[in-house]
PDB file of C-alpha atoms and ligand atoms in Angstrom:
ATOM      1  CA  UNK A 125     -25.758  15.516  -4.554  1.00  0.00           C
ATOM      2  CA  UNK A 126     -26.166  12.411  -2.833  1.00  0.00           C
ATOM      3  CA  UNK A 127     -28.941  12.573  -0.626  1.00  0.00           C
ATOM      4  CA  UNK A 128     -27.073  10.489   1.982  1.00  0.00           C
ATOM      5  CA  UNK A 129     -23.650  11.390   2.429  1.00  0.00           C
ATOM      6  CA  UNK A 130     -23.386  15.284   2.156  1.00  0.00           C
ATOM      7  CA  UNK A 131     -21.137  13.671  -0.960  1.00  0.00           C
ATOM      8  CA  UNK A 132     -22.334  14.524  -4.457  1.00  0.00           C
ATOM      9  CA  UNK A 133     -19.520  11.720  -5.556  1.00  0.00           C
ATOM     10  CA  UNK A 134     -19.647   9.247  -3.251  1.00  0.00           C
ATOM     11  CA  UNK A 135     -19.127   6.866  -5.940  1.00  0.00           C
ATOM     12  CA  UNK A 136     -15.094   7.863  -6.504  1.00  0.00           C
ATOM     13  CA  UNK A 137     -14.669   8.945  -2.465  1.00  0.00           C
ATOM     14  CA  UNK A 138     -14.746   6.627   0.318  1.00  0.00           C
ATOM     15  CA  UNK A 139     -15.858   8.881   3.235  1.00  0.00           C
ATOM     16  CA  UNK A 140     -18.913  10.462   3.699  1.00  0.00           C
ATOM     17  CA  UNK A 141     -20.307  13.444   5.943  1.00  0.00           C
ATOM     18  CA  UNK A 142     -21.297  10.492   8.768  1.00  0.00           C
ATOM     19  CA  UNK A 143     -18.037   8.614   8.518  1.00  0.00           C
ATOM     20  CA  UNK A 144     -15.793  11.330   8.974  1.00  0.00           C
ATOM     21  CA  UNK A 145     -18.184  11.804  12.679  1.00  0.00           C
ATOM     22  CA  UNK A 146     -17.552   7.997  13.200  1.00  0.00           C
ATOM     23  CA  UNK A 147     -13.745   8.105  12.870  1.00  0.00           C
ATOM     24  CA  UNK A 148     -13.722   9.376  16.409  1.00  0.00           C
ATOM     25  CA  UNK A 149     -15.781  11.169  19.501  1.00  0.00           C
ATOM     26  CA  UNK A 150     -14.359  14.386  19.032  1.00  0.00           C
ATOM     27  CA  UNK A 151     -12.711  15.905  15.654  1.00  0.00           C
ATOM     28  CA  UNK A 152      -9.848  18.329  16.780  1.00  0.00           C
ATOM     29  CA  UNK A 153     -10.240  21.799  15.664  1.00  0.00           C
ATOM     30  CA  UNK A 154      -6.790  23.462  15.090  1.00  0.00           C
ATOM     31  CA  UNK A 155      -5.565  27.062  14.371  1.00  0.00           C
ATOM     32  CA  UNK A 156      -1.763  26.770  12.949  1.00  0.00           C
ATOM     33  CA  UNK A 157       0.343  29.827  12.570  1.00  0.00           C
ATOM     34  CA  UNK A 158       3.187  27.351  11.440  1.00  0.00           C
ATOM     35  CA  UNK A 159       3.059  24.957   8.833  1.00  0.00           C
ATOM     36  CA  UNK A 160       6.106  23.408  10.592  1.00  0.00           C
ATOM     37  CA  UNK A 161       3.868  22.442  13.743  1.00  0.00           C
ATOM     38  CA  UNK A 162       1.310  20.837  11.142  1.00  0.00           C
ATOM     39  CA  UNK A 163       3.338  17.367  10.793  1.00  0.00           C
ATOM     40  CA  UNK A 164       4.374  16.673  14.600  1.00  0.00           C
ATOM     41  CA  UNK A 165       0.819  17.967  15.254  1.00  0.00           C
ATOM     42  CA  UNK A 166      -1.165  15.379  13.691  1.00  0.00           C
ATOM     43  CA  UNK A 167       1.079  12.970  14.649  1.00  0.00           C
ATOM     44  CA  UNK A 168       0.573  13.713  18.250  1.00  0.00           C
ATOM     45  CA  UNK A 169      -3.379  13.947  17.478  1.00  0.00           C
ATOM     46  CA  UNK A 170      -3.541  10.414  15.667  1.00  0.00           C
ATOM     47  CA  UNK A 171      -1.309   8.508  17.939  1.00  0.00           C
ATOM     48  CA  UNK A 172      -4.022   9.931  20.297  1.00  0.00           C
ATOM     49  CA  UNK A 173      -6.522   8.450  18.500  1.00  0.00           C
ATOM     50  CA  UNK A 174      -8.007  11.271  16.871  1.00  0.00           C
ATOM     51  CA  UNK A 175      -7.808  10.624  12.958  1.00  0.00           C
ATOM     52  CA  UNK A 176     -10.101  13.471  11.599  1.00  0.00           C
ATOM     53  CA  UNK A 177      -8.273  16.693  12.061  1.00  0.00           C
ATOM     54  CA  UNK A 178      -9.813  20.118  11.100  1.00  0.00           C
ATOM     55  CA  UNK A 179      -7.506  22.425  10.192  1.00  0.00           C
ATOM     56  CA  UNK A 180      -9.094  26.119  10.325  1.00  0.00           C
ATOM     57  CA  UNK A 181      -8.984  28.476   7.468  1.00  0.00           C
ATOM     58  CA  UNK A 182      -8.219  31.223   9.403  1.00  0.00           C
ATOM     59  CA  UNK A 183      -4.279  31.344   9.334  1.00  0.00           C
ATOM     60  CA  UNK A 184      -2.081  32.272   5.965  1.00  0.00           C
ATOM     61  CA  UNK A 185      -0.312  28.647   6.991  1.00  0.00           C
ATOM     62  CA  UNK A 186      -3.396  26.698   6.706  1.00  0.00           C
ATOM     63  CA  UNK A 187      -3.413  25.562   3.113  1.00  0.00           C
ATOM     64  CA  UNK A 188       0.262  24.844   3.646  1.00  0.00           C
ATOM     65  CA  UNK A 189      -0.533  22.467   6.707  1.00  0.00           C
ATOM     66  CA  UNK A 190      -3.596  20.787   5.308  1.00  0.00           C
ATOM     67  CA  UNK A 191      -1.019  19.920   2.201  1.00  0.00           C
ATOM     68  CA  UNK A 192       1.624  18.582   4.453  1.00  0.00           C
ATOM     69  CA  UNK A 193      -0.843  16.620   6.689  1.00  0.00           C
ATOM     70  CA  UNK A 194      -2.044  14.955   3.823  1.00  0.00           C
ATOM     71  CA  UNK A 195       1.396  13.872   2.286  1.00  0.00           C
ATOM     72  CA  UNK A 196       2.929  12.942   5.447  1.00  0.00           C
ATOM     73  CA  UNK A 197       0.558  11.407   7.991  1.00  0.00           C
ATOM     74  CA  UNK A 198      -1.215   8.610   5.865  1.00  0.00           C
ATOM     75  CA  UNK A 199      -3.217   7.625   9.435  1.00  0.00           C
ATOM     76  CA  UNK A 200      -4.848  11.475   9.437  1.00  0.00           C
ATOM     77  CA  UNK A 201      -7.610  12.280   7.592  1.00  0.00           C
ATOM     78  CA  UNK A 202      -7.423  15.406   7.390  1.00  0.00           C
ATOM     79  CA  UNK A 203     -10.061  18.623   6.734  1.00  0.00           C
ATOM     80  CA  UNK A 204     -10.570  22.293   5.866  1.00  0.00           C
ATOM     81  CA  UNK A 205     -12.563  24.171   8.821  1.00  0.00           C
ATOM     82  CA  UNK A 206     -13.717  27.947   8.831  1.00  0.00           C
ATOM     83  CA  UNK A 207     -14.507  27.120   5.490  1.00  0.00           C
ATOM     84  CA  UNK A 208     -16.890  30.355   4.831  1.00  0.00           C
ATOM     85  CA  UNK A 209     -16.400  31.607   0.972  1.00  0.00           C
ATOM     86  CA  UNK A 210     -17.551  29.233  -2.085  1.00  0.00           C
ATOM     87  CA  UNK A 211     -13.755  29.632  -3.027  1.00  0.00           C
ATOM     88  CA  UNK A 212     -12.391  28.240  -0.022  1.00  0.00           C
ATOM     89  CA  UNK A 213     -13.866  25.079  -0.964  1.00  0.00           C
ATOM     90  CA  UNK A 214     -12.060  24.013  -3.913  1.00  0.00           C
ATOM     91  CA  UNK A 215      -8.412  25.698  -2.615  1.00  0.00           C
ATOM     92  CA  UNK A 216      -9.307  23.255   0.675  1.00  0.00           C
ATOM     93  CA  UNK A 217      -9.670  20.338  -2.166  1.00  0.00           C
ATOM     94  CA  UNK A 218      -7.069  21.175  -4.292  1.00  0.00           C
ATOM     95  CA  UNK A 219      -4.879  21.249  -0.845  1.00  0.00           C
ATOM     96  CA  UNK A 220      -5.458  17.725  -0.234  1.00  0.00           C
ATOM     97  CA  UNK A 221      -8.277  18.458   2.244  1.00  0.00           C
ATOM     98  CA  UNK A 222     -10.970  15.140   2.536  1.00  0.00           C
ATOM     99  CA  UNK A 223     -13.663  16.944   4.088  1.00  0.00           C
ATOM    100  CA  UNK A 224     -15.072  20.468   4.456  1.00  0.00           C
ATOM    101  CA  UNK A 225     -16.506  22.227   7.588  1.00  0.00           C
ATOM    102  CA  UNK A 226     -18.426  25.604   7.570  1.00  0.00           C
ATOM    103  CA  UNK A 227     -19.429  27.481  10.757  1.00  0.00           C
ATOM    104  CA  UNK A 228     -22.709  28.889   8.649  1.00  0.00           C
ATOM    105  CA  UNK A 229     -23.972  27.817   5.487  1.00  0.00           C
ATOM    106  CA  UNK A 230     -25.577  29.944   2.498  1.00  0.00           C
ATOM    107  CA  UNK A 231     -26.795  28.483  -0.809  1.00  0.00           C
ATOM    108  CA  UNK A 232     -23.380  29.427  -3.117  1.00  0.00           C
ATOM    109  CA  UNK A 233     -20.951  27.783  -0.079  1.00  0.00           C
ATOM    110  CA  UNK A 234     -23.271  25.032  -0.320  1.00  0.00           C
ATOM    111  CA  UNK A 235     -22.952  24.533  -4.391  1.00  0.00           C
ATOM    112  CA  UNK A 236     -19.390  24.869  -3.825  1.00  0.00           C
ATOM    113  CA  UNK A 237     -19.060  22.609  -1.319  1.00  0.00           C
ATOM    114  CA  UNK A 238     -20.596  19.586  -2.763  1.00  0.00           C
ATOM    115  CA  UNK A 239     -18.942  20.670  -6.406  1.00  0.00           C
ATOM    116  CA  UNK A 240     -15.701  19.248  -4.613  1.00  0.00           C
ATOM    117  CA  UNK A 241     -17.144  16.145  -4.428  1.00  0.00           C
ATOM    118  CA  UNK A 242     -15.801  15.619  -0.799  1.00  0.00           C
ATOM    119  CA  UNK A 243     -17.980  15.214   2.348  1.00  0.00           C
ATOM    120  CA  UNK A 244     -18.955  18.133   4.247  1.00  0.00           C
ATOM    121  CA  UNK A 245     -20.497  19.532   7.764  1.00  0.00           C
ATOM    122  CA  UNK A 246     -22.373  22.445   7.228  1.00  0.00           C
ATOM    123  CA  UNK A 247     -22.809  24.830   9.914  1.00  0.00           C
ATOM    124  CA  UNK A 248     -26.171  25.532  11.684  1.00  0.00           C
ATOM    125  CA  UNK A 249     -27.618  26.592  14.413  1.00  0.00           C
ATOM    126  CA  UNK A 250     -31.289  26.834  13.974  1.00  0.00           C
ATOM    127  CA  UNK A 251     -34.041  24.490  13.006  1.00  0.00           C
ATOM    128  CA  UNK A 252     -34.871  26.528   9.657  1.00  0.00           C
ATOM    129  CA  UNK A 253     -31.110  26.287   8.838  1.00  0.00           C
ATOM    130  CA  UNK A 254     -31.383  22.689   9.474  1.00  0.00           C
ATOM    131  CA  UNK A 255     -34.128  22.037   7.524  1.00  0.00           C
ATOM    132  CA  UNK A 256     -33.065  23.778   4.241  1.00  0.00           C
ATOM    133  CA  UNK A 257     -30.017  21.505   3.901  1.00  0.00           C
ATOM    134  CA  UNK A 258     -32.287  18.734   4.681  1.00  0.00           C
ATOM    135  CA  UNK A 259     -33.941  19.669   1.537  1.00  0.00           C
ATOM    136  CA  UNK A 260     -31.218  18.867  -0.096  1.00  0.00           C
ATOM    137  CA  UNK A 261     -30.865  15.399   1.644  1.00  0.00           C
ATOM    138  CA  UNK A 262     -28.248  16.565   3.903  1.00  0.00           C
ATOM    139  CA  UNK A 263     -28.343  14.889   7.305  1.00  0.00           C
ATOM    140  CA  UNK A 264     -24.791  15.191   8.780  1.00  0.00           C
ATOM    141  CA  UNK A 265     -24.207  19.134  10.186  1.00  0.00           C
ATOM    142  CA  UNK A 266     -21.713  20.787  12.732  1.00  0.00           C
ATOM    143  CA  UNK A 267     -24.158  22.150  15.376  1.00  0.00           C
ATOM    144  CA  UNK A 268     -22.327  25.541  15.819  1.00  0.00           C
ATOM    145  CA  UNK A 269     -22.211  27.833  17.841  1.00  0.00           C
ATOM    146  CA  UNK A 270     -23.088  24.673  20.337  1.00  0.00           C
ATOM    147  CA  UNK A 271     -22.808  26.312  23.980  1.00  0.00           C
ATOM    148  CA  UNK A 272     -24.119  29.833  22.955  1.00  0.00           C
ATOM    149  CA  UNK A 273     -26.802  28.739  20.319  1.00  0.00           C
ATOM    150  CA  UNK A 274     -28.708  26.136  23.228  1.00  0.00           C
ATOM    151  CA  UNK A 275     -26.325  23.321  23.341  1.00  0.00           C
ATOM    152  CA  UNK A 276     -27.148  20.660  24.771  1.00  0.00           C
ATOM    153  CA  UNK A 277     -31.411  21.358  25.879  1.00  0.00           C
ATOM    154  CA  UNK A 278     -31.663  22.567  22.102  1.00  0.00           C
ATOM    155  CA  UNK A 279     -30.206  19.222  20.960  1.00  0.00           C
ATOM    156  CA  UNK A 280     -32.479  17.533  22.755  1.00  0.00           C
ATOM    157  CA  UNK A 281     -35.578  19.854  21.384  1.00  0.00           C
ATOM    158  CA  UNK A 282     -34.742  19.506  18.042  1.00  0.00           C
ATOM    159  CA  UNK A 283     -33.813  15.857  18.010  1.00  0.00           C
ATOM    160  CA  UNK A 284     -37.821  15.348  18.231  1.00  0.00           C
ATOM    161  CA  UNK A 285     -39.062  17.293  15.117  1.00  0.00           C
ATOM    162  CA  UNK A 286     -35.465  16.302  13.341  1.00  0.00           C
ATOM    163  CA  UNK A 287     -34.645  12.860  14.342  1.00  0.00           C
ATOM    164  CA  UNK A 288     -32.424  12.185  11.606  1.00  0.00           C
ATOM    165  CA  UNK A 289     -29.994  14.781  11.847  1.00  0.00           C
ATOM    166  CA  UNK A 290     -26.711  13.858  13.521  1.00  0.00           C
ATOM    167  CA  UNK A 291     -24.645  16.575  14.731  1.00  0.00           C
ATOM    168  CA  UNK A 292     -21.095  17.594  15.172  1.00  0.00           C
ATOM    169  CA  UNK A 293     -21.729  20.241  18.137  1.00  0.00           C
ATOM    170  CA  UNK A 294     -18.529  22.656  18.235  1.00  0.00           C
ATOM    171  CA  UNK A 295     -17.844  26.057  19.923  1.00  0.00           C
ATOM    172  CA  UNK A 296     -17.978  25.376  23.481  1.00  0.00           C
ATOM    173  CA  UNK A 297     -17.361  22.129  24.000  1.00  0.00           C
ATOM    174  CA  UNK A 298     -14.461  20.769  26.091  1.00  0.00           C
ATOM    175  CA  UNK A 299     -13.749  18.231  28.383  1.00  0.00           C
ATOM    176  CA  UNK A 300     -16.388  19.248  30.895  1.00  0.00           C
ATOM    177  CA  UNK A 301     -19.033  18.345  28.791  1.00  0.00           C
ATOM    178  CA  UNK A 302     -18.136  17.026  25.374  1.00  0.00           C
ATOM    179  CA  UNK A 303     -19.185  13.255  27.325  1.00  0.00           C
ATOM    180  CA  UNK A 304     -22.760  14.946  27.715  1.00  0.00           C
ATOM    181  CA  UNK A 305     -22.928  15.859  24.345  1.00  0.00           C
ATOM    182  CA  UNK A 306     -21.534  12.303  22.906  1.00  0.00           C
ATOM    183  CA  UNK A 307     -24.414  10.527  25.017  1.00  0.00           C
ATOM    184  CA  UNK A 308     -27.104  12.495  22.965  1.00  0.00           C
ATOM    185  CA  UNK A 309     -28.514  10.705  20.142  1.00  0.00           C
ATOM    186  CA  UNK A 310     -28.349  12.949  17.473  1.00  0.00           C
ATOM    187  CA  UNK A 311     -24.812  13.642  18.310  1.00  0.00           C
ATOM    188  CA  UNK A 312     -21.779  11.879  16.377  1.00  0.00           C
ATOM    189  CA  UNK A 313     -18.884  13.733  17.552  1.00  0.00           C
ATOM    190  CA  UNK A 314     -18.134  17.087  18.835  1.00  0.00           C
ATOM    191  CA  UNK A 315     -15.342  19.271  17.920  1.00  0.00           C
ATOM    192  CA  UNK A 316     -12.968  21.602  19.795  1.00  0.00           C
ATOM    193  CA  UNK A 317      -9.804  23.210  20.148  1.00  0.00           C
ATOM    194  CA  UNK A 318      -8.980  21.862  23.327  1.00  0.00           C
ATOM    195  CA  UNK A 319      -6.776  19.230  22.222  1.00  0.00           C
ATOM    196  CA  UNK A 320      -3.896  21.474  20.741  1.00  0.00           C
ATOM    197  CA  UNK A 321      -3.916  24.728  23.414  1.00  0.00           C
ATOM    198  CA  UNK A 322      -2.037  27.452  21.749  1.00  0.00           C
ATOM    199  CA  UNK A 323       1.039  27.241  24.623  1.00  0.00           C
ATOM    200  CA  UNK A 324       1.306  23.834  23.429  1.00  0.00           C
ATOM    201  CA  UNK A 325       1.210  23.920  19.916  1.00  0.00           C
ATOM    202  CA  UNK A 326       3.506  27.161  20.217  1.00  0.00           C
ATOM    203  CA  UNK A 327       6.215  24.893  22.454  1.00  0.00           C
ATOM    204  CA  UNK A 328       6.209  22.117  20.514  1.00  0.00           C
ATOM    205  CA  UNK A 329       4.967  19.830  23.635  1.00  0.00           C
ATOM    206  CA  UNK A 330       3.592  17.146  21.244  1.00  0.00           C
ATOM    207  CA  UNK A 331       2.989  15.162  24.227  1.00  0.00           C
ATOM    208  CA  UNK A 332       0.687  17.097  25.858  1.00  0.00           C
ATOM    209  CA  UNK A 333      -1.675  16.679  22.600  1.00  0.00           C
ATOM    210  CA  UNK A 334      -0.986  13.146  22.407  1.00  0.00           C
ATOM    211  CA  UNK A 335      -2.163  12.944  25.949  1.00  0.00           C
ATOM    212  CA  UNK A 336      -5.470  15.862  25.450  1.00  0.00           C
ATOM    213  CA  UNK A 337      -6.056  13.782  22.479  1.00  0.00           C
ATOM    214  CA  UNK A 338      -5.878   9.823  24.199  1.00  0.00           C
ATOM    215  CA  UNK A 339      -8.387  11.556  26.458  1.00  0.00           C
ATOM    216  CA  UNK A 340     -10.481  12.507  24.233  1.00  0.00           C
ATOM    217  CA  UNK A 341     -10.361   9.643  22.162  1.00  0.00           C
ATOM    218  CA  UNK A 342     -10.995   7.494  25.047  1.00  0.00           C
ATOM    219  CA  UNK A 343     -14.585   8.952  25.385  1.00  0.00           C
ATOM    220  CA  UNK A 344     -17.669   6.891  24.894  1.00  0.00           C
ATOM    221  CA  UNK A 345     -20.179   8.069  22.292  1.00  0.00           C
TER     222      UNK A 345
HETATM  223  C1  LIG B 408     -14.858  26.264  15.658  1.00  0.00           C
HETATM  224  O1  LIG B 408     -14.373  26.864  14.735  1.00  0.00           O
HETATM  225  O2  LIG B 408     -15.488  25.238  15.473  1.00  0.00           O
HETATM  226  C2  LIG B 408     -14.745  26.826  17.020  1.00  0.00           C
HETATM  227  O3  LIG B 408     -14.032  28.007  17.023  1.00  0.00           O
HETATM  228  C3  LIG B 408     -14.160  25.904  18.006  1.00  0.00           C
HETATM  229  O4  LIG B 408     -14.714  26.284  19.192  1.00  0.00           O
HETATM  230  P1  LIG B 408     -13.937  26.125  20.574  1.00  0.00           P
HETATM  231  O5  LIG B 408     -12.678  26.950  20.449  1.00  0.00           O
HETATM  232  O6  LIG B 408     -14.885  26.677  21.602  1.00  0.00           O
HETATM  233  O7  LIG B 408     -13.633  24.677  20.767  1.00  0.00           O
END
């Protein structure tokens, strides 16, 4: 594994754990129940200036999303969330997925994840957690669940012990204080599913996720 990239083949990939947090302030977490909304979806999302796109692992259209994301939106960069079983990894990779995100981590979802060879956020939400994937040289982590695990007063407790670590704080984050997180140093980006409200996504109104996303995108870090 590379020690600084979450990436154990950085060499034939691009993007590492730390640039997909530096593509943009807030990574977009999205639930699809139809592949058909995955398309307009991340258009809306990337002409708001939010390139990395997490799409969760939690619907049957998922897979099918993260595949036509990938083949029709070259400007989206586009992920696998809710990644939780070793096997989800390589289906996520073999979808077209270019990076991984776990809400937890264990020691076989780790293996698996890095045996993709694509750059991945591994869940945590402790400093023990934190510390056995920096064992492994792993620096770059979603921060998860951020509001009910100590958001942002634990952030700021463990960024003295683990000043390397930079974070990706989701679950709980919105607009009300996803600025607060971005001005913490050990923060990257946050994630959320703010940007792409069921009603919305379920209507079609792309351009009320272009606008969530412009907003979003527009926040300093
Ligand atoms: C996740 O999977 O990261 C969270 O469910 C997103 O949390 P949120 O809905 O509170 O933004």
């Amino acid at each position: 594994m590379n020690a600084a990239d979450n990436s154990n083949d950085a060499g034939a990939r691009d993007l590492t754990a730390a640039g997909v947090m530096d593509l943009a302030p807030v990574i977009p977490v999205v639930v699809l129940d139809d592949a058909d909304a995955a398309v307009p979806l991340a258009r809306a999302l990337v002409a708001g200036g939010l390139r990395a796109i997490e799409v969760t692992l939690r619907t049957p259209a998922a897979l099918e999303a993260i595949v036509r994301i990938a083949a029709e939106v070259p400007d989206a960069v586009v992920g696998a969330g809710t990644v939780v079983r070793p096997e989800d990894a390589e289906r996520s990779a073999a979808a077209g997925a270019r990076f991984l995100v776990s809400p937890g981590c264990t020691s076989r979802l780790q293996v698996a994840m890095a045996a993709t060879g694509l750059p991945f956020l591994p869940g945590v939400a402790t400093a023990s957690e934190a510390l056995a994937l920096m064992e492994d040289g792993i620096t770059a982590m979603k921060f998860f669940p951020a509001e009910a695990a100590g958001g942002i007063p634990y952030l700021k407790s463990i960024g003295g012990p683990l000043p390397r670590i930079r974070f990706c704080p989701t679950g709980g984050v919105g607009p009300g204080n996803a600025a607060d997180y971005l001005a913490l140093p050990n923060v990257g980006c946050v994630g959320g599913s703010w940007l792409t409200p069921a009603d919305a996504v379920r209507a079609g109104d792309w351009d009320r996720v272009r606008k969530l996303a412009a907003e979003a995108g527009a926040l300093p870090r």
